[in-house]
Short mmCIF file of N, CA and C in Angstrom, two decimals:
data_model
loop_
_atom_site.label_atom_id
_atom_site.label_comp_id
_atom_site.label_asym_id
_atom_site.label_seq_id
_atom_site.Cartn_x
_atom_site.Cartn_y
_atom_site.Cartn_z
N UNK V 1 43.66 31.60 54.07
CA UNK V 1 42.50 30.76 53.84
C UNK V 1 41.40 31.04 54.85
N UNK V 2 41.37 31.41 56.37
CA UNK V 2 40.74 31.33 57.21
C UNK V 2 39.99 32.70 56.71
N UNK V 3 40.58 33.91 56.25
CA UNK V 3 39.72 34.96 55.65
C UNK V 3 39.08 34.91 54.78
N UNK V 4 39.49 33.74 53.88
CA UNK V 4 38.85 33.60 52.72
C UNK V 4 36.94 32.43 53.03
N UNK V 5 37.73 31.74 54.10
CA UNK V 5 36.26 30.90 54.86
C UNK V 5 35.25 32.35 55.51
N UNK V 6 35.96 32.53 56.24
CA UNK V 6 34.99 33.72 57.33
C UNK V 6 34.40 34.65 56.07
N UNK V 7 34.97 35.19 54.57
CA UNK V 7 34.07 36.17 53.81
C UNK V 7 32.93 35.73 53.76
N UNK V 8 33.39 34.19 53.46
CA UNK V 8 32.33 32.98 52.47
C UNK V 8 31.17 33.07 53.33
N UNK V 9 31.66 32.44 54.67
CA UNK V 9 29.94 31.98 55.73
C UNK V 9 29.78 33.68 55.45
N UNK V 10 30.17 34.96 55.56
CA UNK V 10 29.70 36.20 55.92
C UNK V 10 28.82 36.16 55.32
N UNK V 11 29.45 35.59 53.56
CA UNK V 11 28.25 36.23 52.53
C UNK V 11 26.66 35.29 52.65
N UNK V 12 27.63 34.10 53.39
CA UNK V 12 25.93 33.54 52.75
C UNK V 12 25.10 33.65 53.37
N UNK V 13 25.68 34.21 55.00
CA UNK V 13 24.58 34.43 56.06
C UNK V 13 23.82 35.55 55.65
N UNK V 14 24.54 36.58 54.89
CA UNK V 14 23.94 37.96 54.76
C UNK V 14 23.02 37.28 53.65
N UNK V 15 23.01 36.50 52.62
CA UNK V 15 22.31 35.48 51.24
C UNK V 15 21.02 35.36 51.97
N UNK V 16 21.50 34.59 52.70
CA UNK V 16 20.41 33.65 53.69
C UNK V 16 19.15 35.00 53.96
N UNK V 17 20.16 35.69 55.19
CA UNK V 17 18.88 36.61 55.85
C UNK V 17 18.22 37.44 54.72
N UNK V 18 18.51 37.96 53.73
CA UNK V 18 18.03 38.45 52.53
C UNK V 18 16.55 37.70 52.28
N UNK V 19 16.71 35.93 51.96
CA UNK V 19 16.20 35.37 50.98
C UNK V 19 15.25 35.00 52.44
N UNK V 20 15.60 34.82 53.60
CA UNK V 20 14.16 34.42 55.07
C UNK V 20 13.46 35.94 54.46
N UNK V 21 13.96 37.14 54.62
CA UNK V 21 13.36 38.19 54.84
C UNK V 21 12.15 38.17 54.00
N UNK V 22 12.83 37.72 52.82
CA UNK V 22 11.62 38.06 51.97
C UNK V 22 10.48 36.89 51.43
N UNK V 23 10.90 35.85 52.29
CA UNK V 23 10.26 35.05 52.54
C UNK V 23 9.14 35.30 53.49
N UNK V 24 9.57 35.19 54.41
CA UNK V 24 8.44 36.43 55.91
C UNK V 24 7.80 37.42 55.07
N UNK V 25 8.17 38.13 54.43
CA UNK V 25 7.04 38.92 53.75
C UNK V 25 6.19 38.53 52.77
N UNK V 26 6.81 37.44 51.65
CA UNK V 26 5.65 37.08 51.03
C UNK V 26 4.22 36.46 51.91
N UNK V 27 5.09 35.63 52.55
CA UNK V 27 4.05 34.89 53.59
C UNK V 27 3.15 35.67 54.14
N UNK V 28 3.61 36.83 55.23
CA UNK V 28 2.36 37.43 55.29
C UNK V 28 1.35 38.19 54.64
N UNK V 29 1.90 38.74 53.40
CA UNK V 29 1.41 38.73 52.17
C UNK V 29 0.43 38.28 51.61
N UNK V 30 0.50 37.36 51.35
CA UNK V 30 -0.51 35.55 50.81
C UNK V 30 -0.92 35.08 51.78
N UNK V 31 -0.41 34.79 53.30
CA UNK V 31 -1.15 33.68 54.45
C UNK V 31 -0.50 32.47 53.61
N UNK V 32 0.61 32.83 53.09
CA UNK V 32 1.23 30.80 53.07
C UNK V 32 2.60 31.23 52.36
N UNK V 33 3.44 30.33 52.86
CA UNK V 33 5.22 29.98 52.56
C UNK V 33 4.90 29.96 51.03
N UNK V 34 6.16 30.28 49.98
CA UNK V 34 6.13 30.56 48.98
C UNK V 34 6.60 28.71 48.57
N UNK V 35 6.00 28.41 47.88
CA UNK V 35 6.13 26.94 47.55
C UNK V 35 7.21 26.78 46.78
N UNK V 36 7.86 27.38 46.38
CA UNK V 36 9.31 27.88 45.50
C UNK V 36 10.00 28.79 45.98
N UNK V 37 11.51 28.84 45.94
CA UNK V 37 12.04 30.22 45.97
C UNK V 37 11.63 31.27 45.18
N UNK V 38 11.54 30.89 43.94
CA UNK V 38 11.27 31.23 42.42
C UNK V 38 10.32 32.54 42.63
N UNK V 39 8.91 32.07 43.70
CA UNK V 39 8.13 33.15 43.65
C UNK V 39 7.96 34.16 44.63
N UNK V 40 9.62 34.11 44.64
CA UNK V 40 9.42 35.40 45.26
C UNK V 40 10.31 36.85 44.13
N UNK V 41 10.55 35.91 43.11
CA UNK V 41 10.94 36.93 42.12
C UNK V 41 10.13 37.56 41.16
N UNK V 42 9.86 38.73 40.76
CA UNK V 42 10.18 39.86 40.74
C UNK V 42 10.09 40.98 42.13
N UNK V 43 8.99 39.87 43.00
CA UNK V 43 8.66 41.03 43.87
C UNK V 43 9.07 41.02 44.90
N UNK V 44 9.37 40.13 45.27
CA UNK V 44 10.70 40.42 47.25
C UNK V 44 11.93 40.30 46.71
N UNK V 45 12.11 39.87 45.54
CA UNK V 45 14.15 39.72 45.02
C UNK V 45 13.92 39.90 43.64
N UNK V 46 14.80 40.89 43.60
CA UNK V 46 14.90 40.90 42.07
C UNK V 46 15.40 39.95 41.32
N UNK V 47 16.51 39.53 42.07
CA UNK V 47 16.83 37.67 41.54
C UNK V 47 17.41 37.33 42.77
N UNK V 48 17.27 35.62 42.17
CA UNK V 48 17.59 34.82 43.40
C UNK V 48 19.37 34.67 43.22
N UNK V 49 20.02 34.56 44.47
CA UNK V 49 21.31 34.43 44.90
C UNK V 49 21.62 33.42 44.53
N UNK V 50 23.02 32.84 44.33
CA UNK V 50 23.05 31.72 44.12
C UNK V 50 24.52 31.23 45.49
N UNK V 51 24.12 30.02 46.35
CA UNK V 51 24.79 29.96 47.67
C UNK V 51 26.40 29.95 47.06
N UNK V 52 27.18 30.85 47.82
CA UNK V 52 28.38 31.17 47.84
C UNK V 52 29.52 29.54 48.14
N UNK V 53 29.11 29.01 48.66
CA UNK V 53 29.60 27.83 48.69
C UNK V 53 29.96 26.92 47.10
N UNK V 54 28.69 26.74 46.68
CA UNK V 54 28.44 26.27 45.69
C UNK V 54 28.21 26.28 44.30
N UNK V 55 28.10 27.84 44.34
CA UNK V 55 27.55 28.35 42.95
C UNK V 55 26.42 28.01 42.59
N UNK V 56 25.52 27.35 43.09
CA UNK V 56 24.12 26.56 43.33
C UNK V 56 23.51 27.37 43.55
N UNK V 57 21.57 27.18 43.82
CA UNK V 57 20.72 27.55 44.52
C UNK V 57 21.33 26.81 45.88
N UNK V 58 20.34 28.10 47.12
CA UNK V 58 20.32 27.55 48.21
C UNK V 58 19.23 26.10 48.38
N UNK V 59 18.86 25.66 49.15
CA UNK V 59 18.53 24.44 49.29
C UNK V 59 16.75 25.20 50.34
N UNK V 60 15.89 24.72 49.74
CA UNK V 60 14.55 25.70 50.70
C UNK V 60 13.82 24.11 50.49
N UNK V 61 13.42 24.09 51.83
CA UNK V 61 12.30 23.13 52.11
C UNK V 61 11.27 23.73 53.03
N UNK V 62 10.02 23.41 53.17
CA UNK V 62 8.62 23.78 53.99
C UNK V 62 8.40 22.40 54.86
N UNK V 63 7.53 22.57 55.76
CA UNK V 63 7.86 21.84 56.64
C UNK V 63 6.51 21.93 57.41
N UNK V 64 5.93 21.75 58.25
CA UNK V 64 4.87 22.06 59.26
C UNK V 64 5.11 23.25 60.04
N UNK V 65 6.27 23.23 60.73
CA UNK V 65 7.08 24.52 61.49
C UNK V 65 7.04 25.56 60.58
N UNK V 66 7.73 25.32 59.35
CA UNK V 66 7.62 26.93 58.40
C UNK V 66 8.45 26.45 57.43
N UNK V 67 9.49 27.45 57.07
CA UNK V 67 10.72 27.37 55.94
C UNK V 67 12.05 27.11 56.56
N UNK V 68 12.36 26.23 55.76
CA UNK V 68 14.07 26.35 55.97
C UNK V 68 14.85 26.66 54.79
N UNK V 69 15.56 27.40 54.69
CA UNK V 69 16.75 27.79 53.78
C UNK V 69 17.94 27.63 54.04
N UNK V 70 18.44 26.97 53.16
CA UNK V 70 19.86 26.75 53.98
C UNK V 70 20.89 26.76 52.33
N UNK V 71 21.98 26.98 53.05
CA UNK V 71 23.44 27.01 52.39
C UNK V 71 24.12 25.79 52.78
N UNK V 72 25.25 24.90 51.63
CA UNK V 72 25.72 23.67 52.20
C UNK V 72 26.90 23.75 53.02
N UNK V 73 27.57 25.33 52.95
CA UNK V 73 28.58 25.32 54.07
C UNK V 73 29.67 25.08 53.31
N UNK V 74 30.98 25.00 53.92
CA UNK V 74 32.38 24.53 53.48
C UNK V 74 32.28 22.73 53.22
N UNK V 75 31.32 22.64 53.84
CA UNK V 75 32.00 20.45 53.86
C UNK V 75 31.37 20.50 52.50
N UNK V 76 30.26 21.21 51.80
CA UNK V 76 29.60 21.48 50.69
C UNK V 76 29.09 20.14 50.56
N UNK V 77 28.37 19.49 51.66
CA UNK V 77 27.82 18.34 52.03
C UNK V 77 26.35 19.14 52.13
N UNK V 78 25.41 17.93 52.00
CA UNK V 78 24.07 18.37 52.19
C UNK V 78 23.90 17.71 53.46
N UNK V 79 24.00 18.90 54.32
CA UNK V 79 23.57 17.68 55.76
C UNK V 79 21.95 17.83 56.77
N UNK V 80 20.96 17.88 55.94
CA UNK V 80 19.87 18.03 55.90
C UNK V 80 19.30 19.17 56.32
N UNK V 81 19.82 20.44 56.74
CA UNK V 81 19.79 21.56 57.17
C UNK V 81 19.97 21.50 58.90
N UNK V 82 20.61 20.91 59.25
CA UNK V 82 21.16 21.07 60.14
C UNK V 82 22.33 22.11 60.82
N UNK V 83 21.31 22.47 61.90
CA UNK V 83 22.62 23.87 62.00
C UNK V 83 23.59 23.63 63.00
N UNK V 84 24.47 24.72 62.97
CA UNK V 84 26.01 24.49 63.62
C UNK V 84 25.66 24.56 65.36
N UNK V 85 24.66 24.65 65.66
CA UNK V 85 23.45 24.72 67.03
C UNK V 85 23.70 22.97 67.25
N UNK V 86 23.06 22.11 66.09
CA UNK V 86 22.67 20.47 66.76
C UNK V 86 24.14 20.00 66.35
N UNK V 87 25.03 20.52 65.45
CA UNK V 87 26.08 19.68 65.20
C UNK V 87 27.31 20.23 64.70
N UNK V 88 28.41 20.80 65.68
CA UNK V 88 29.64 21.34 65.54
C UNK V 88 30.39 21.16 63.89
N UNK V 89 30.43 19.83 63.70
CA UNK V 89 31.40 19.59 62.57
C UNK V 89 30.49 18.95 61.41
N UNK V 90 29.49 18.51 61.18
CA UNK V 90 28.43 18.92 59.99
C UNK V 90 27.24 19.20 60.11
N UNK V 91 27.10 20.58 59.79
CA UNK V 91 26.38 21.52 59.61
C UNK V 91 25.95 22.27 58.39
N UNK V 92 24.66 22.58 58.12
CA UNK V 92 24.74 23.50 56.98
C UNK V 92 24.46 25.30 57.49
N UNK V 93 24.64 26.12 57.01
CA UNK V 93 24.15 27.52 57.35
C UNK V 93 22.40 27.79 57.37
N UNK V 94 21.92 28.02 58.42
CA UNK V 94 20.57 27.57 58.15
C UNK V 94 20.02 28.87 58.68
N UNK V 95 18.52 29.07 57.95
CA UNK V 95 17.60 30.14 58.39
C UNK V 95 16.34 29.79 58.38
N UNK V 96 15.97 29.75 59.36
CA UNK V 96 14.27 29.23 59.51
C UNK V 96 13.20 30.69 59.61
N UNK V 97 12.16 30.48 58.71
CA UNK V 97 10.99 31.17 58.83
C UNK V 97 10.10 30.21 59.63
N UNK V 98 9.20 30.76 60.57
CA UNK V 98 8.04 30.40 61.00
C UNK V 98 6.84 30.32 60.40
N UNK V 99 6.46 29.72 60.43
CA UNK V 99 5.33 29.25 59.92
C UNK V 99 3.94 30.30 60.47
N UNK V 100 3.08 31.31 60.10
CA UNK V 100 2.22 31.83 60.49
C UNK V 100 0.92 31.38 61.09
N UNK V 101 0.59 31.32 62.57
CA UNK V 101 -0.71 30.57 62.38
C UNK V 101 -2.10 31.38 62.27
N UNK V 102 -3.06 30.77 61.54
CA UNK V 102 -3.68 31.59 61.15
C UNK V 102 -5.24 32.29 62.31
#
């Protein structure tokens, strides 16, 4: 089971950094966070992932700071994107874009 956890976070971190990456590029792109995951398809992802946890979309919110993307993790709890940084035992897998200033 413990190999079968460690594939899981592998994949979604590799999910994750995929879906920031091409987030950071639309953004500088346009001069603004993509207001959807959605638009970053056809042209930074050919399609969107769906979080390994869940079989879901990942979870993307904007913010003042920038983007967050996140995965719900094993507790497959939504714990507001909180990462395993502010809180050992609920956490979600999280990737923050920065926000560009202009």
């Amino acid at each position: 089971e413990q190999i079968h956890v460690a594939g899981t976070r592998r994949e979604a971190y590799t999910l994750l950094s995929e879906i920031g990456i091409a987030t950071a590029a639309y953004q500088k792109s346009v001069d603004e966070l993509p207001s959807s995951l959605n638009k970053l398809v056809p042209d930074y992802l050919s399609k969107l992932p769906n979080d390994p946890y869940t079989g879901k979309s990942f979870v993307y919110r904007v913010d003042d700071d920038g983007a967050i993307i996140y995965s719900l993790g094993k507790n497959l709890k939504d714990d507001g994107g909180t990462s395993i940084d502010d809180d050992r035992e609920n956490h979600d897998h999280v990737f923050r874009v920065k926000r560009i200033e202009k």
